[in-house]
Amino acid sequence: MISVEEIISKLKEQFGDKFIRYYKKRDKRYFANVEKDAVKSMVKFLIDNFDARFITISCVDNGTDFEMVYHIDVGGGNVLSLRTIVKKEESSIDSIAEFLPAAQWIEREISDLFGVKFEGHPDPRRLLLPFELPEGVHPLRKPMEGVIPKDQRPSVEMLITKGQPLEIAPPLARRREELKLSSQLPTTAVVEDALKEVHEIVKETGFDKEAGYDWEKKRLRYK
Amino acid sequence: MPEYVAFWGCYIPARMPNIEAASRKVFEVLGVSIEELEGASCCPEPVISKLVARKLWTALAARNIALAEAKGKDIMTLCNGCYETLFEVNHMLKEDAELRNEVNQVLSGIGKKVEGKIEVKHVVEVLGEDIGIEKLKEYVKRPLRSLNVAVHYGCHLFRSAKPDDEDVWKKPRLLEELIRVTEANLVEYGVERLCCGYPARQANVEFSLKNRLHVKLKNMRESNADCIVLACPACYIQFELGQTELRRYVKETFRIPVLHIMELLALSFGISPDEIGIKLHRIPVKNVLEKVKI
C-alpha cells in the first residue's frame, strides 16, 4: 500500500505552489495547507488515483475568513486534511459535489450555517434552516471582525500603511514651519525605501494576515 | 558635548510641535548634538502592539535600534512610551541571544542587524546624568520660583532593567530634580504614582477619565498646583484633552495647564514662550507665564 508521505509527495509534484505545506500532527493525522483554487482538483486527484475516501468538510469562522478543512481517508486509517482559506468578502469556493455526491449534504449544511456558496453545486437548496427564514441569515456566521480592537483600527492601518500611527497633516506642517521646525521629519511617512522595509517586516512577521490588512486597499478588511 | 540620535516618536512631531521646538532650543543652549534617525518608524507603542503582535513589536523596534547602531550613537527618547519599547527591546536583545538571532533573521530580509552596541536613554537621563543637574543650573536665567508644580511621572518612566527600588525610581527622581533645577516648587499631592489613565482610555474612556484622571486632578488642585509637568506626550494628551472631556462625566471643571519638562526648562533658560509655541496648548498656559512674570 502506498504510504501517506508518498501520496503527499505526489500531490506536491502535481500541484506545485498550490500545495503550501504539510505537517503530521500525531499518528495517522496529516494536515496540508493548500490554495483555495486547487482544492477541488486535489480532492479529485486523491479520489481518482489512490484508495482514498471522502469523509467530510469542516468550516471554521475565524472572523475575517473561513477555514475549510477537507478530511480524506487515504487508507490504513490515515486521515489527510486539506486546509484552505476562504475570504469572507468572497464567501465562495468550488463545489466538489459534482464528482462526489457524498459531499452534497455537507456543502449544503455549511452553506446554510455559514453562508459559504459552493460554486457548481448540483442542488444548492437549503438543508437545515427553515424555508421561511429570510435570505442572508446564517446562524454560525460571525460578524466580519478581526483581532484589532475597534478604537485601535485607524492607528494600526496607519502603522502598516505609513509606518507611523499619525501623519503630520498640512495645517500642522505649517505650524511646525512657523516654529522654525522642518515641515516633516525623515520618517517612514516620507522616506519610501524605509517604508518598504517596514512593509517587509509586517509581511515577514505575518502581522498583515493576523490583523486582516488589505495591501491593495491599504486598510483593514473590517471597519 | 554628548551626541545622540533623537527618537521623537509620533505624537510630538505630529501633534505637539511645541515640545519639539522647546527641546531643540534647550539642546541648542546646552550644546547637545542631536541627529535625526532617517527612516525611523513608530517605536511601536508599548501597550496594544506589544500585546496583540509581540513579534512585530520586537522586530520594528529592533529595526529602529539597528538604524541608530549604524550611526554609532545612543538613542534619546522624549516619550515614555517610546522609551519603554526601545529600552525593553534593546535590553532583551542584548540579554537573550536566541531572541536576537530570531529578530536578526527577520531583519536580514531588509539587510539590517542588531548587535547590541548602543543604549536607549530617556531625555531625563540625558539631562540629569549625562549633562548633570549642577551643570543645568548654570543655564537657568529665569528662575520659576513662585510656580507650584505637580509632577506626573508616567508609568513607563519606571521601566528598569533591574528590579530594585533604586533603579526603578531613578528616572522619576531625575524628573523631580529637573523641575527643581528651574527653582519651581514641587507640590506633593499624594497620588503622584497613579497612572493618568491614558492606556485605559483605549478600552473605556469613562473609566479612564473618572477613575484615573479625575482622581489626579482633584488632588493636584487641592495642593494648589499651578501646572502639571510631565515627560510623556501620551500623558500630556490625557491631561490636556482629558480635562475638557471630563466635563461630560463630572460636575467640576478643571483647567490646569500641562507642560512637558522640556517646555519648563526652556522657560527657565530664558527662551521666549513664542519661540517654543506655548500658544499651541489646548489649556492656556497664560497663568503660568503671569505667575513667573514672563
Coordinates of C-alpha atoms in Angstrom, one line a residue:
Chain A
M1 CA 0.0 0.0 0.0
I2 CA 1.3 3.5 -0.9
S3 CA 2.3 5.5 2.2
V4 CA 0.8 8.9 3.1
E5 CA 4.2 10.5 2.6
E6 CA 4.2 9.2 -0.9
I7 CA 0.7 10.5 -1.6
I8 CA 1.7 13.9 -0.3
S9 CA 4.8 13.8 -2.4
K10 CA 2.6 13.1 -5.5
L11 CA 0.3 15.9 -4.5
K12 CA 3.2 18.4 -4.3
E13 CA 4.5 17.2 -7.6
Q14 CA 1.1 17.5 -9.3
F15 CA 0.1 20.9 -7.8
G16 CA 3.4 22.7 -7.2
D17 CA 2.9 26.1 -5.4
K18 CA -0.8 25.4 -4.8
F19 CA 0.4 22.9 -2.2
I20 CA 1.7 25.2 0.5
R21 CA 3.0 22.9 3.3
Y22 CA 2.1 19.8 5.2
Y23 CA 2.6 18.6 8.8
K24 CA 1.8 15.5 10.8
K25 CA 0.0 16.3 14.0
R26 CA 0.0 12.9 15.5
D27 CA 0.0 9.2 14.4
K28 CA -2.2 8.8 11.3
R29 CA -3.3 12.6 11.2
Y30 CA -1.8 14.6 8.4
F31 CA -2.7 18.2 7.5
A32 CA -1.9 20.2 4.4
N33 CA -2.4 23.9 3.7
V34 CA -3.4 24.4 0.1
E35 CA -4.6 27.2 -2.1
K36 CA -8.4 27.6 -2.4
D37 CA -8.5 27.4 -6.2
A38 CA -6.8 23.9 -6.2
V39 CA -8.9 22.2 -3.5
K40 CA -11.4 20.7 -5.9
S41 CA -8.7 19.3 -8.2
M42 CA -6.7 18.0 -5.3
V43 CA -9.7 16.1 -3.8
K44 CA -10.4 14.6 -7.2
F45 CA -6.8 13.7 -7.7
L46 CA -6.8 11.8 -4.4
I47 CA -10.1 10.0 -5.1
D48 CA -9.1 9.1 -8.7
N49 CA -5.5 8.0 -8.1
F50 CA -5.4 6.5 -4.6
D51 CA -7.6 4.3 -2.4
A52 CA -9.0 7.5 -0.9
R53 CA -12.4 8.1 0.6
F54 CA -14.0 11.5 1.3
I55 CA -15.1 11.8 5.0
T56 CA -16.5 15.3 5.4
I57 CA -15.8 19.0 5.3
S58 CA -15.3 21.3 8.4
C59 CA -15.8 25.0 8.3
V60 CA -14.4 27.4 10.9
D61 CA -15.2 31.1 11.0
N62 CA -12.2 33.0 12.4
G63 CA -13.8 36.4 12.0
T64 CA -12.3 37.6 8.7
D65 CA -12.0 34.3 6.9
F66 CA -13.5 30.8 6.8
E67 CA -11.1 27.9 7.1
M68 CA -12.4 25.0 5.1
V69 CA -11.0 21.6 6.0
Y70 CA -11.5 18.7 3.7
H71 CA -11.0 15.4 5.5
I72 CA -9.9 12.5 3.3
D73 CA -9.3 8.9 4.4
V74 CA -6.2 7.9 2.5
G75 CA -6.1 4.3 3.6
G76 CA -4.7 2.3 6.5
G77 CA -6.7 4.5 9.0
N78 CA -4.7 7.6 7.9
V79 CA -6.6 10.9 7.5
L80 CA -5.2 13.7 5.4
S81 CA -7.0 17.0 5.9
L82 CA -6.6 19.7 3.3
R83 CA -7.0 23.2 4.8
T84 CA -7.7 26.2 2.8
I85 CA -8.8 29.8 3.5
V86 CA -11.9 31.4 2.0
K87 CA -12.0 35.2 2.4
K88 CA -15.3 36.4 3.9
E89 CA -15.6 39.1 1.3
E90 CA -15.8 36.2 -1.3
S91 CA -17.5 33.5 0.8
S92 CA -17.4 31.1 -2.1
I93 CA -15.5 28.0 -3.2
D94 CA -15.8 25.4 -5.9
S95 CA -18.1 22.5 -5.0
I96 CA -16.7 19.0 -5.0
A97 CA -20.2 17.5 -5.1
E98 CA -20.4 17.3 -8.9
F99 CA -18.0 14.3 -8.8
L100 CA -18.6 13.4 -5.1
P101 CA -22.3 13.0 -4.4
A102 CA -21.4 12.3 -0.7
A103 CA -20.3 15.9 -0.4
Q104 CA -23.7 17.3 -1.4
W105 CA -25.3 17.5 2.1
I106 CA -22.3 18.7 4.0
E107 CA -21.8 21.5 1.4
R108 CA -25.5 22.5 1.8
E109 CA -25.2 22.4 5.6
I110 CA -22.1 24.7 5.5
S111 CA -23.9 26.9 3.1
D112 CA -26.9 27.2 5.4
L113 CA -25.0 27.7 8.6
F114 CA -22.1 29.9 7.4
G115 CA -23.3 31.4 4.2
V116 CA -20.5 30.0 2.1
K117 CA -21.5 29.5 -1.6
F118 CA -20.3 26.2 -3.3
E119 CA -20.0 27.1 -6.9
G120 CA -21.3 24.4 -9.2
H121 CA -23.2 22.5 -6.6
P122 CA -25.9 20.4 -8.4
D123 CA -28.6 21.0 -5.9
P124 CA -27.9 24.1 -3.6
R125 CA -31.2 24.1 -1.8
R126 CA -31.5 24.8 2.0
L127 CA -30.9 21.7 4.0
L128 CA -31.1 22.6 7.7
L129 CA -32.6 26.0 8.0
P130 CA -36.4 26.6 7.9
F131 CA -37.6 27.7 4.5
E132 CA -39.3 30.8 6.0
L133 CA -36.0 32.2 7.4
P134 CA -35.0 35.3 5.5
E135 CA -32.2 35.1 3.0
G136 CA -28.8 36.0 4.3
V137 CA -29.3 34.6 7.8
H138 CA -26.6 32.1 8.7
P139 CA -26.6 31.1 12.4
L140 CA -22.9 30.2 12.7
R141 CA -21.5 33.1 10.7
K142 CA -19.8 35.6 12.9
P143 CA -19.6 39.3 12.1
M144 CA -16.7 40.4 9.9
E145 CA -14.3 41.2 12.8
G146 CA -10.5 40.8 13.2
V147 CA -8.2 40.8 16.2
I148 CA -7.6 44.6 16.3
P149 CA -9.8 46.4 18.9
K150 CA -12.2 48.9 17.3
D151 CA -10.5 52.1 18.7
Q152 CA -7.1 50.9 17.5
R153 CA -8.0 50.2 13.9
P154 CA -7.2 53.6 12.4
S155 CA -3.8 53.6 14.2
V156 CA -3.0 50.1 13.1
E157 CA -4.0 50.9 9.5
M158 CA -1.7 53.9 9.6
L159 CA 1.1 51.9 11.2
I160 CA 1.1 49.4 8.4
T161 CA 0.4 51.9 5.6
K162 CA 2.9 54.6 6.7
G163 CA 4.9 53.0 9.5
Q164 CA 3.5 55.7 11.8
P165 CA 0.2 55.9 13.5
L166 CA -0.1 59.6 12.9
E167 CA 0.7 61.8 10.0
I168 CA 1.9 65.4 10.0
A169 CA -1.1 67.0 8.3
P170 CA -0.6 70.2 6.2
P171 CA -2.0 72.6 8.9
L172 CA 0.4 71.1 11.5
A173 CA 3.2 71.2 8.9
R174 CA 2.6 74.9 8.6
R175 CA 2.6 75.4 12.4
R176 CA 5.9 73.5 12.5
E177 CA 7.4 75.9 9.9
E178 CA 6.2 78.8 12.0
L179 CA 8.2 77.4 14.9
K180 CA 11.2 77.1 12.5
L181 CA 10.9 73.3 12.5
S182 CA 11.1 71.2 9.3
S183 CA 7.6 70.6 8.0
Q184 CA 8.3 66.8 8.1
L185 CA 10.7 64.6 9.9
P186 CA 12.6 62.0 7.8
T187 CA 10.5 59.0 9.0
T188 CA 8.8 56.2 7.1
A189 CA 5.9 58.5 6.4
V190 CA 8.1 60.3 3.8
V191 CA 11.1 58.0 3.2
E192 CA 9.9 55.5 0.7
D193 CA 12.7 52.9 0.9
A194 CA 12.3 52.9 4.7
L195 CA 8.6 52.3 4.4
K196 CA 9.3 49.3 2.1
E197 CA 11.5 47.8 4.9
V198 CA 8.6 48.2 7.4
H199 CA 6.3 46.5 4.9
E200 CA 8.7 43.6 4.6
I201 CA 8.8 43.2 8.3
V202 CA 5.0 43.4 8.6
K203 CA 4.8 40.6 6.0
E204 CA 7.6 38.5 7.4
T205 CA 6.1 38.5 10.9
G206 CA 2.7 37.7 9.5
F207 CA 1.0 40.7 11.1
D208 CA -0.8 41.7 7.9
K209 CA -2.6 38.4 7.8
E210 CA -3.2 38.3 11.6
A211 CA -4.6 41.8 11.6
G212 CA -6.6 41.3 8.3
Y213 CA -4.9 44.0 6.3
D214 CA -5.7 44.5 2.6
W215 CA -2.5 45.7 0.8
E216 CA -4.3 46.9 -2.3
K217 CA -6.9 49.0 -0.5
K218 CA -4.3 50.0 2.2
R219 CA -6.8 49.4 5.0
L220 CA -8.1 46.7 7.4
R221 CA -10.6 44.4 5.8
Y222 CA -13.1 45.2 8.6
K223 CA -14.3 48.6 9.9
Chain B
M1 CA 29.4 67.6 24.2
P2 CA 27.3 64.4 24.1
E3 CA 25.8 63.3 20.8
Y4 CA 22.5 61.4 20.4
V5 CA 20.1 60.1 17.9
A6 CA 16.8 61.8 18.7
F7 CA 13.8 59.5 18.6
W8 CA 10.9 62.0 18.5
G9 CA 8.1 59.4 18.3
C10 CA 4.8 60.0 16.7
Y11 CA 2.9 62.4 19.0
I12 CA 5.5 65.1 19.4
P13 CA 6.2 65.9 15.8
A14 CA 2.6 65.3 14.6
R15 CA 0.6 66.8 17.5
M16 CA 2.9 68.7 19.8
P17 CA 5.5 70.7 17.8
N18 CA 5.7 73.0 20.9
I19 CA 7.5 70.2 22.7
E20 CA 9.9 69.6 19.8
A21 CA 10.6 73.3 19.4
A22 CA 11.3 73.6 23.2
S23 CA 13.5 70.5 23.2
R24 CA 15.6 71.7 20.2
K25 CA 16.1 75.1 21.8
V26 CA 17.1 73.6 25.1
F27 CA 19.6 71.2 23.3
E28 CA 21.0 74.2 21.4
V29 CA 21.6 76.2 24.6
L30 CA 23.2 73.2 26.2
G31 CA 25.3 72.3 23.1
V32 CA 23.9 68.8 22.9
S33 CA 24.3 67.5 19.4
I34 CA 21.2 65.6 18.1
E35 CA 21.0 63.7 14.9
E36 CA 17.8 62.7 13.1
L37 CA 17.0 59.0 12.7
E38 CA 16.3 58.8 9.0
G39 CA 13.8 56.2 8.1
A40 CA 12.5 55.7 11.7
S41 CA 9.1 54.0 12.1
C42 CA 6.8 54.1 15.0
C43 CA 8.6 52.7 18.0
P44 CA 5.9 50.9 18.1
E45 CA 3.8 51.8 21.0
P46 CA 4.3 49.6 24.1
V47 CA 0.8 48.6 25.2
I48 CA -1.5 47.4 22.4
S49 CA 1.0 46.4 19.7
K50 CA 3.1 44.6 22.3
L51 CA 0.1 42.5 23.4
V52 CA -1.5 42.0 20.0
A53 CA 1.6 41.4 17.9
R54 CA 4.7 40.9 20.0
K55 CA 6.8 39.6 17.1
L56 CA 6.1 42.7 15.0
W57 CA 6.6 45.0 18.1
T58 CA 10.0 43.4 18.7
A59 CA 11.1 43.5 15.0
L60 CA 10.0 47.1 14.3
A61 CA 11.7 48.3 17.5
A62 CA 14.8 46.3 16.6
R63 CA 14.9 48.0 13.1
N64 CA 14.8 51.4 14.8
I65 CA 17.7 50.3 17.1
A66 CA 19.6 49.0 14.1
L67 CA 19.3 52.4 12.4
A68 CA 20.8 54.1 15.4
E69 CA 23.5 51.4 15.7
A70 CA 24.5 52.2 12.2
K71 CA 25.1 55.8 13.3
G72 CA 27.0 54.6 16.3
K73 CA 25.0 56.8 18.7
D74 CA 22.8 56.2 21.7
I75 CA 19.1 56.8 21.2
M76 CA 17.4 59.6 23.2
T77 CA 13.6 59.5 23.6
L78 CA 11.3 62.3 24.7
C79 CA 8.4 60.0 25.2
N80 CA 7.9 57.4 28.0
G81 CA 6.2 55.0 25.6
C82 CA 9.0 55.1 23.0
Y83 CA 11.4 54.7 25.9
E84 CA 9.6 51.6 27.2
T85 CA 9.5 49.9 23.8
L86 CA 13.1 50.8 22.7
F87 CA 14.6 50.3 26.1
E88 CA 12.9 47.0 26.7
V89 CA 13.6 45.5 23.2
N90 CA 17.2 46.8 23.3
H91 CA 17.6 45.1 26.7
M92 CA 16.0 41.9 25.6
L93 CA 18.1 41.7 22.5
K94 CA 21.3 42.2 24.5
E95 CA 20.4 39.6 27.1
D96 CA 18.7 36.9 25.0
A97 CA 21.0 35.6 22.2
E98 CA 18.2 33.3 21.0
L99 CA 15.8 36.2 20.6
R100 CA 18.5 38.3 19.0
N101 CA 19.1 35.6 16.4
E102 CA 15.3 35.3 15.7
V103 CA 15.0 39.0 15.3
N104 CA 18.1 39.3 13.1
Q105 CA 16.7 36.6 10.9
V106 CA 13.7 38.9 10.3
L107 CA 15.9 41.9 9.8
S108 CA 18.2 40.1 7.4
G109 CA 15.5 40.3 4.8
I110 CA 16.0 44.1 4.8
G111 CA 19.8 44.0 5.2
K112 CA 19.8 45.1 8.8
K113 CA 21.2 43.6 12.0
V114 CA 21.2 44.5 15.7
E115 CA 24.4 43.9 17.6
G116 CA 23.5 45.4 21.0
K117 CA 26.1 48.2 20.8
I118 CA 24.1 51.2 21.9
E119 CA 22.0 52.4 24.8
V120 CA 18.5 53.8 24.9
K121 CA 18.1 56.8 27.2
H122 CA 15.1 58.9 28.3
V123 CA 15.7 62.6 28.0
V124 CA 15.6 62.9 31.8
E125 CA 18.7 60.6 32.0
V126 CA 20.4 62.6 29.3
L127 CA 19.8 65.9 31.1
G128 CA 20.1 64.7 34.7
E129 CA 23.0 62.3 34.3
D130 CA 25.0 62.9 31.1
I131 CA 24.9 66.6 31.4
G132 CA 24.3 66.8 35.2
I133 CA 21.9 68.7 37.5
E134 CA 24.6 71.1 38.7
K135 CA 25.6 72.0 35.1
L136 CA 22.0 72.6 34.1
K137 CA 21.6 75.1 37.0
E138 CA 24.2 77.3 35.3
Y139 CA 21.8 77.8 32.4
V140 CA 18.8 79.0 34.4
K141 CA 18.3 82.6 33.6
R142 CA 14.7 82.9 34.6
P143 CA 14.1 81.0 37.9
L144 CA 10.5 79.9 38.2
R145 CA 10.4 80.4 42.0
S146 CA 6.8 81.2 42.5
L147 CA 5.5 78.4 40.4
N148 CA 3.8 75.4 42.1
V149 CA 4.3 72.3 40.0
A150 CA 2.6 69.0 40.3
V151 CA 4.8 66.3 38.8
H152 CA 3.3 63.4 36.9
Y153 CA 5.9 60.7 36.2
G154 CA 4.1 58.5 33.8
C155 CA 4.1 54.7 34.3
H156 CA 6.7 53.8 31.7
L157 CA 9.3 56.1 33.3
F158 CA 9.6 53.4 35.9
R159 CA 10.9 50.9 33.3
S160 CA 14.1 49.5 34.5
A161 CA 16.5 46.6 33.7
K162 CA 16.9 45.9 37.4
P163 CA 14.1 45.0 39.8
D164 CA 15.4 47.1 42.6
D165 CA 13.8 50.3 44.0
E166 CA 16.8 52.5 43.4
D167 CA 16.9 51.8 39.7
V168 CA 13.1 51.8 39.3
W169 CA 12.9 55.2 40.9
K170 CA 16.0 56.7 39.2
K171 CA 14.2 58.4 36.3
P172 CA 11.2 59.6 38.2
R173 CA 13.6 61.2 40.8
L174 CA 15.6 62.7 37.9
L175 CA 12.4 64.3 36.6
E176 CA 11.8 65.8 40.0
E177 CA 15.4 67.1 40.1
L178 CA 14.9 68.7 36.7
I179 CA 11.9 70.5 37.9
R180 CA 13.9 71.7 40.9
V181 CA 16.6 73.0 38.6
T182 CA 14.1 75.6 37.4
E183 CA 13.6 76.5 41.1
A184 CA 9.9 75.8 40.8
N185 CA 8.2 74.4 43.9
L186 CA 7.3 70.7 43.7
V187 CA 3.9 70.2 45.4
E188 CA 3.0 66.9 47.0
Y189 CA -0.4 65.7 46.1
G190 CA -0.4 62.1 47.2
V191 CA -1.2 60.2 44.1
E192 CA 1.9 61.0 42.0
R193 CA 2.4 57.4 41.2
L194 CA -1.1 56.8 39.9
C195 CA -1.5 56.3 36.1
C196 CA -3.1 59.2 34.2
G197 CA -5.4 56.7 32.6
Y198 CA -4.2 57.0 29.0
P199 CA -3.8 53.3 28.3
A200 CA -7.2 52.6 29.9
R201 CA -8.9 55.0 27.5
Q202 CA -8.2 52.6 24.7
A203 CA -10.8 50.3 26.3
N204 CA -13.1 52.6 28.3
V205 CA -12.8 56.4 28.1
E206 CA -15.2 57.0 31.0
F207 CA -13.3 54.7 33.4
S208 CA -10.0 56.3 32.3
L209 CA -11.3 59.8 33.0
K210 CA -13.3 59.3 36.1
N211 CA -11.2 56.7 37.9
R212 CA -7.7 57.9 37.0
L213 CA -7.6 61.5 35.6
H214 CA -10.2 62.9 37.9
V215 CA -8.5 61.4 41.0
K216 CA -5.2 63.0 40.0
L217 CA -6.7 66.4 39.1
K218 CA -8.7 66.7 42.3
N219 CA -5.6 66.1 44.4
M220 CA -3.4 68.4 42.2
R221 CA -5.9 71.2 42.6
E222 CA -6.2 70.7 46.4
S223 CA -2.4 71.0 46.6
N224 CA -2.6 74.4 44.8
A225 CA -0.7 73.3 41.7
D226 CA -0.3 76.0 39.1
C227 CA 0.6 73.5 36.4
I228 CA 1.3 69.8 35.7
V229 CA 4.8 68.9 34.5
L230 CA 5.4 65.5 32.8
A231 CA 7.8 63.8 30.4
C232 CA 5.4 61.8 28.2
P233 CA 3.3 63.0 25.3
A234 CA 0.6 60.4 25.8
C235 CA 0.1 61.5 29.4
Y236 CA 0.2 65.1 28.0
I237 CA -2.8 64.3 25.8
Q238 CA -4.7 62.6 28.6
F239 CA -4.2 65.6 30.9
E240 CA -4.9 68.3 28.2
L241 CA -7.7 66.7 26.3
G242 CA -9.0 64.8 29.2
Q243 CA -9.7 67.9 31.3
T244 CA -12.1 69.0 28.6
E245 CA -13.6 65.5 28.1
L246 CA -14.1 65.1 31.9
R247 CA -16.8 67.7 31.9
R248 CA -19.1 65.1 30.3
Y249 CA -18.8 62.9 33.4
V250 CA -18.2 65.1 36.4
K251 CA -19.7 68.4 37.5
E252 CA -16.3 70.0 38.3
T253 CA -14.3 71.9 35.7
F254 CA -10.5 71.7 35.6
R255 CA -8.2 74.0 33.6
I256 CA -4.8 73.1 35.0
P257 CA -2.1 73.9 32.4
V258 CA 0.1 71.0 31.3
L259 CA 3.8 71.4 30.4
H260 CA 6.4 68.9 29.2
I261 CA 9.6 69.1 31.2
M262 CA 11.4 70.4 28.1
E263 CA 9.0 73.4 27.9
L264 CA 9.5 74.1 31.6
L265 CA 13.3 74.0 31.2
A266 CA 13.1 76.2 28.1
L267 CA 11.1 78.8 30.0
S268 CA 13.6 78.8 32.9
F269 CA 16.5 79.1 30.4
G270 CA 15.0 82.4 29.3
I271 CA 13.7 81.2 25.9
S272 CA 10.7 83.2 24.7
P273 CA 7.3 81.4 25.0
D274 CA 6.6 82.4 21.4
E275 CA 9.7 80.6 20.1
I276 CA 8.5 77.4 21.6
G277 CA 4.9 77.7 20.5
I278 CA 3.4 77.9 24.0
K279 CA 0.2 79.2 22.4
L280 CA -0.4 75.8 20.9
H281 CA -1.6 74.4 24.3
R282 CA -5.2 73.4 24.4
I283 CA -5.3 74.6 28.0
P284 CA -3.8 78.1 28.1
V285 CA -0.5 78.5 29.9
K286 CA -1.2 82.2 30.5
N287 CA -1.5 82.0 34.3
V288 CA 1.8 80.1 34.5
L289 CA 3.6 82.8 32.4
E290 CA 1.9 85.6 34.5
K291 CA 3.0 83.9 37.7
V292 CA 6.6 83.7 36.7
K293 CA 6.3 87.3 35.2
I294 CA 7.0 86.4 31.6

